[in-house]
């Protein structure tokens, strides 16, 4: 079963679709305007737009025979949250690991000092 | 041509692969350990792991006949940066738009006041 997060990330995983979103961040646009900068058929661009609509990253407004597309950035928040949380979990684990290794190092060093200078310790 | 960001986002666009990454955030694991929680063949899980390796999100260490997998979170940074920047660009545009609309509203209200009470203005 595909979740909305799956659709968002799959929609973002293509440079043409990311470029379309970057264009729409400047304001709404017609399909033909979006297709212009790409060496791609209108049909090809339409397929990309449908992937973005499925992910609810792009919304369509009809005005007579014209379709205007605009960006809906809300799904980006869920995607960003997942990535940032994952990053934080990993960093937290690394910090714990580092603290454990440091504690082990310190214990080993103390043990070495005791073994090397038993007389000093007796003084 | 697929970029590393494409590979990262495509790798993240699947709940099984995200669950594998979440497991690996706790520490390295064998392929069999990763497969355990999923109702999936070892072969199925291996395919997901190869997608994660292609994106460099997962690295493999060989110890004799055993393979240990670990998380490399670095590609997450690029993905997070893209999403956050995109979000920021959109928010900046909305702020500009809102400021423009407010300025227009204020101008329209001032114009209405002038039209409704021409006598007061003459006083």
CSV table of C-alpha atoms in Angstrom, one decimal:
chain,number,residue,atom,x,y,z
A,1,UNK,CA,0.0,0.0,0.0
A,2,UNK,CA,1.4,3.4,-1.0
A,3,UNK,CA,1.2,6.2,1.6
A,4,UNK,CA,1.1,9.9,0.8
A,5,UNK,CA,4.8,10.1,1.9
A,6,UNK,CA,5.6,7.4,-0.8
A,7,UNK,CA,3.8,9.5,-3.4
A,8,UNK,CA,5.6,12.7,-2.3
A,9,UNK,CA,9.1,11.2,-2.3
A,10,UNK,CA,8.5,9.4,-5.6
A,11,UNK,CA,7.2,12.6,-7.2
A,12,UNK,CA,10.3,14.5,-6.0
A,13,UNK,CA,12.7,11.8,-7.3
A,14,UNK,CA,13.0,13.3,-10.8
A,15,UNK,CA,14.9,16.4,-11.9
A,16,UNK,CA,12.1,17.5,-14.3
A,17,UNK,CA,9.5,17.3,-11.6
A,18,UNK,CA,11.7,19.2,-9.2
A,19,UNK,CA,12.3,21.9,-11.8
A,20,UNK,CA,8.5,22.1,-12.4
A,21,UNK,CA,8.0,22.7,-8.6
A,22,UNK,CA,10.7,25.3,-8.6
A,23,UNK,CA,9.0,27.1,-11.4
A,24,UNK,CA,5.7,26.9,-9.6
A,25,UNK,CA,7.2,28.4,-6.4
A,26,UNK,CA,7.4,31.6,-8.5
A,27,UNK,CA,3.6,31.5,-9.1
A,28,UNK,CA,0.9,29.6,-11.0
A,29,UNK,CA,1.5,28.7,-14.6
A,30,UNK,CA,-0.2,27.1,-17.6
A,31,UNK,CA,0.8,23.6,-18.7
A,32,UNK,CA,2.3,25.1,-21.9
A,33,UNK,CA,4.4,27.5,-19.9
A,34,UNK,CA,5.7,24.7,-17.7
A,35,UNK,CA,6.6,22.6,-20.8
A,36,UNK,CA,8.5,25.5,-22.5
A,37,UNK,CA,11.9,25.2,-20.8
A,38,UNK,CA,12.1,21.4,-21.2
A,39,UNK,CA,13.1,19.5,-24.4
A,40,UNK,CA,10.0,17.4,-23.9
A,41,UNK,CA,6.6,16.8,-25.5
A,42,UNK,CA,3.6,18.3,-23.9
A,43,UNK,CA,2.4,14.8,-23.3
A,44,UNK,CA,5.7,14.0,-21.4
A,45,UNK,CA,5.3,17.1,-19.3
A,46,UNK,CA,1.7,16.2,-18.6
A,47,UNK,CA,2.7,12.8,-17.2
A,48,UNK,CA,5.1,14.5,-14.8
A,49,UNK,CA,2.4,16.9,-13.8
A,50,UNK,CA,0.0,14.0,-13.1
A,51,UNK,CA,2.6,12.5,-10.8
A,52,UNK,CA,2.9,15.8,-8.9
A,53,UNK,CA,-0.9,16.0,-8.7
A,54,UNK,CA,-1.2,12.5,-7.3
A,55,UNK,CA,1.2,13.6,-4.6
A,56,UNK,CA,-0.9,16.7,-4.0
A,57,UNK,CA,2.2,18.8,-4.6
A,58,UNK,CA,0.5,20.5,-7.5
A,59,UNK,CA,-3.1,21.6,-7.8
A,60,UNK,CA,-5.1,22.5,-11.0
A,61,UNK,CA,-7.5,25.4,-11.5
A,62,UNK,CA,-9.7,25.5,-14.6
A,63,UNK,CA,-10.6,28.9,-16.1
A,64,UNK,CA,-12.6,28.2,-19.2
A,65,UNK,CA,-10.5,26.0,-21.5
A,66,UNK,CA,-7.3,27.0,-19.7
A,67,UNK,CA,-5.7,25.0,-16.8
A,68,UNK,CA,-3.6,26.8,-14.3
A,69,UNK,CA,-1.2,24.8,-12.1
A,70,UNK,CA,0.0,25.9,-8.7
A,71,UNK,CA,2.2,24.5,-5.9
A,72,UNK,CA,0.9,23.0,-2.7
A,73,UNK,CA,3.9,22.8,-0.5
A,74,UNK,CA,2.2,21.0,2.4
A,75,UNK,CA,3.3,17.5,1.5
A,76,UNK,CA,6.9,18.8,1.6
A,77,UNK,CA,6.6,19.2,5.3
A,78,UNK,CA,5.8,15.6,6.0
A,79,UNK,CA,8.8,14.5,3.8
A,80,UNK,CA,11.1,17.0,5.5
A,81,UNK,CA,9.9,15.9,8.9
A,82,UNK,CA,10.7,12.2,8.1
A,83,UNK,CA,14.2,13.0,6.8
A,84,UNK,CA,15.1,15.3,9.7
A,85,UNK,CA,13.8,12.9,12.4
A,86,UNK,CA,15.7,10.1,10.8
A,87,UNK,CA,18.8,12.2,10.7
A,88,UNK,CA,18.3,13.2,14.4
A,89,UNK,CA,17.8,9.5,15.5
A,90,UNK,CA,21.0,8.5,13.8
A,91,UNK,CA,23.0,11.4,15.3
A,92,UNK,CA,21.6,10.7,18.7
A,93,UNK,CA,22.8,7.1,18.4
A,94,UNK,CA,26.2,8.2,17.2
A,95,UNK,CA,26.5,10.5,20.2
A,96,UNK,CA,25.7,7.6,22.6
A,97,UNK,CA,28.2,5.4,20.8
A,98,UNK,CA,30.9,8.1,21.0
A,99,UNK,CA,30.2,8.6,24.8
A,100,UNK,CA,30.4,4.8,25.3
A,101,UNK,CA,33.7,4.6,23.4
A,102,UNK,CA,35.2,7.5,25.3
A,103,UNK,CA,34.2,6.0,28.6
A,104,UNK,CA,35.8,2.7,27.5
A,105,UNK,CA,38.9,4.5,26.4
A,106,UNK,CA,39.1,6.3,29.7
A,107,UNK,CA,38.6,3.0,31.7
A,108,UNK,CA,41.3,1.3,29.6
A,109,UNK,CA,43.7,4.2,30.1
A,110,UNK,CA,43.2,4.2,33.8
A,111,UNK,CA,43.7,0.4,33.9
A,112,UNK,CA,46.9,0.8,31.9
A,113,UNK,CA,48.2,3.5,34.4
A,114,UNK,CA,47.5,1.2,37.3
A,115,UNK,CA,49.4,-1.7,35.7
A,116,UNK,CA,52.4,0.3,34.6
A,117,UNK,CA,53.0,2.1,37.8
A,118,UNK,CA,51.9,-0.1,40.7
A,119,UNK,CA,54.6,1.5,43.0
A,120,UNK,CA,53.4,5.0,42.4
A,121,UNK,CA,49.9,4.0,43.4
A,122,UNK,CA,51.2,2.5,46.7
A,123,UNK,CA,52.9,5.8,47.8
B,1,UNK,CA,20.3,11.0,-16.4
B,2,UNK,CA,19.7,10.2,-12.7
B,3,UNK,CA,21.4,12.2,-10.1
B,4,UNK,CA,22.3,11.1,-6.6
B,5,UNK,CA,19.3,13.1,-5.3
B,6,UNK,CA,17.0,11.1,-7.6
B,7,UNK,CA,18.5,7.9,-6.2
B,8,UNK,CA,18.1,9.1,-2.6
B,9,UNK,CA,14.5,10.2,-3.0
B,10,UNK,CA,13.5,7.1,-5.0
B,11,UNK,CA,15.1,4.9,-2.3
B,12,UNK,CA,13.2,6.8,0.4
B,13,UNK,CA,9.8,6.4,-1.4
B,14,UNK,CA,9.0,3.0,0.0
B,15,UNK,CA,7.8,2.1,3.5
B,16,UNK,CA,9.9,-1.1,3.7
B,17,UNK,CA,13.0,0.8,2.8
B,18,UNK,CA,12.3,3.5,5.3
B,19,UNK,CA,11.7,0.9,8.0
B,20,UNK,CA,15.1,-0.7,7.1
B,21,UNK,CA,16.8,2.7,7.5
B,22,UNK,CA,15.0,3.2,10.8
B,23,UNK,CA,16.3,-0.2,12.0
B,24,UNK,CA,19.8,0.7,10.9
B,25,UNK,CA,19.7,4.0,12.8
B,26,UNK,CA,19.9,1.7,15.9
B,27,UNK,CA,23.1,0.1,14.7
B,28,UNK,CA,24.5,-2.2,12.0
B,29,UNK,CA,22.7,-5.5,11.2
B,30,UNK,CA,22.9,-8.7,9.1
B,31,UNK,CA,20.6,-9.0,6.1
B,32,UNK,CA,18.7,-11.8,7.9
B,33,UNK,CA,18.1,-9.6,10.9
B,34,UNK,CA,16.7,-6.8,8.6
B,35,UNK,CA,14.4,-9.3,6.9
B,36,UNK,CA,13.0,-10.7,10.1
B,37,UNK,CA,10.3,-8.1,10.9
B,38,UNK,CA,9.0,-8.1,7.3
B,39,UNK,CA,6.6,-10.6,5.8
B,40,UNK,CA,8.9,-10.8,2.8
B,41,UNK,CA,11.4,-13.2,1.2
B,42,UNK,CA,15.1,-12.7,1.8
B,43,UNK,CA,15.3,-12.0,-1.9
B,44,UNK,CA,12.7,-9.3,-1.7
B,45,UNK,CA,14.5,-7.6,1.2
B,46,UNK,CA,17.8,-7.9,-0.7
B,47,UNK,CA,16.3,-6.0,-3.6
B,48,UNK,CA,15.3,-3.2,-1.3
B,49,UNK,CA,18.8,-3.2,0.3
B,50,UNK,CA,20.4,-2.9,-3.2
B,51,UNK,CA,18.2,0.2,-3.9
B,52,UNK,CA,19.5,1.7,-0.6
B,53,UNK,CA,23.1,0.8,-1.5
B,54,UNK,CA,22.7,2.4,-4.9
B,55,UNK,CA,21.6,5.6,-3.1
B,56,UNK,CA,24.6,5.2,-0.8
B,57,UNK,CA,22.2,5.3,2.2
B,58,UNK,CA,23.4,1.8,3.2
B,59,UNK,CA,26.9,0.4,3.2
B,60,UNK,CA,28.0,-3.2,3.4
B,61,UNK,CA,30.9,-4.6,5.4
B,62,UNK,CA,32.0,-8.2,4.9
B,63,UNK,CA,33.3,-10.3,7.8
B,64,UNK,CA,34.1,-13.7,6.5
B,65,UNK,CA,30.9,-15.1,5.1
B,66,UNK,CA,28.7,-12.5,6.9
B,67,UNK,CA,27.5,-9.2,5.5
B,68,UNK,CA,26.9,-6.4,7.9
B,69,UNK,CA,24.8,-3.4,6.8
B,70,UNK,CA,25.0,0.1,8.2
B,71,UNK,CA,23.4,3.5,7.6
B,72,UNK,CA,25.2,6.3,5.8
B,73,UNK,CA,23.0,9.3,6.5
B,74,UNK,CA,24.9,11.8,4.4
B,75,UNK,CA,22.6,11.6,1.3
B,76,UNK,CA,19.7,12.6,3.7
B,77,UNK,CA,21.3,16.0,4.1
B,78,UNK,CA,21.1,16.8,0.4
B,79,UNK,CA,17.5,15.6,0.2
B,80,UNK,CA,16.5,17.6,3.3
B,81,UNK,CA,18.3,20.7,1.9
B,82,UNK,CA,16.4,20.5,-1.3
B,83,UNK,CA,13.0,20.2,0.4
B,84,UNK,CA,13.7,22.9,3.0
B,85,UNK,CA,15.0,25.4,0.3
B,86,UNK,CA,12.0,24.7,-1.9
B,87,UNK,CA,9.7,25.3,1.1
B,88,UNK,CA,11.6,28.6,1.9
B,89,UNK,CA,11.3,29.9,-1.7
B,90,UNK,CA,7.6,29.2,-1.7
B,91,UNK,CA,7.1,30.9,1.7
B,92,UNK,CA,9.1,33.9,0.6
B,93,UNK,CA,6.9,34.2,-2.4
B,94,UNK,CA,3.7,33.9,-0.3
B,95,UNK,CA,5.0,36.7,2.0
B,96,UNK,CA,5.6,39.0,-0.9
B,97,UNK,CA,2.2,38.2,-2.3
B,98,UNK,CA,0.5,38.8,1.1
B,99,UNK,CA,2.3,42.1,1.4
B,100,UNK,CA,1.2,43.1,-2.1
B,101,UNK,CA,-2.4,42.1,-1.3
B,102,UNK,CA,-2.4,44.1,2.0
B,103,UNK,CA,-1.0,47.1,0.2
B,104,UNK,CA,-3.8,46.8,-2.4
B,105,UNK,CA,-6.4,46.4,0.3
B,106,UNK,CA,-5.2,49.4,2.1
B,107,UNK,CA,-5.2,51.5,-1.1
B,108,UNK,CA,-8.7,50.3,-2.0
B,109,UNK,CA,-10.0,51.1,1.5
B,110,UNK,CA,-8.5,54.6,1.4
B,111,UNK,CA,-10.1,55.1,-2.1
B,112,UNK,CA,-13.5,54.0,-0.7
B,113,UNK,CA,-13.2,56.4,2.2
B,114,UNK,CA,-12.4,59.3,-0.1
B,115,UNK,CA,-15.5,58.4,-2.3
B,116,UNK,CA,-17.9,57.9,0.6
B,117,UNK,CA,-17.2,61.0,2.5
B,118,UNK,CA,-16.1,63.7,0.1
B,119,UNK,CA,-17.5,66.5,2.3
B,120,UNK,CA,-15.4,65.4,5.3
B,121,UNK,CA,-12.3,65.6,3.2
B,122,UNK,CA,-13.1,69.1,2.2
B,123,UNK,CA,-13.4,70.3,5.9
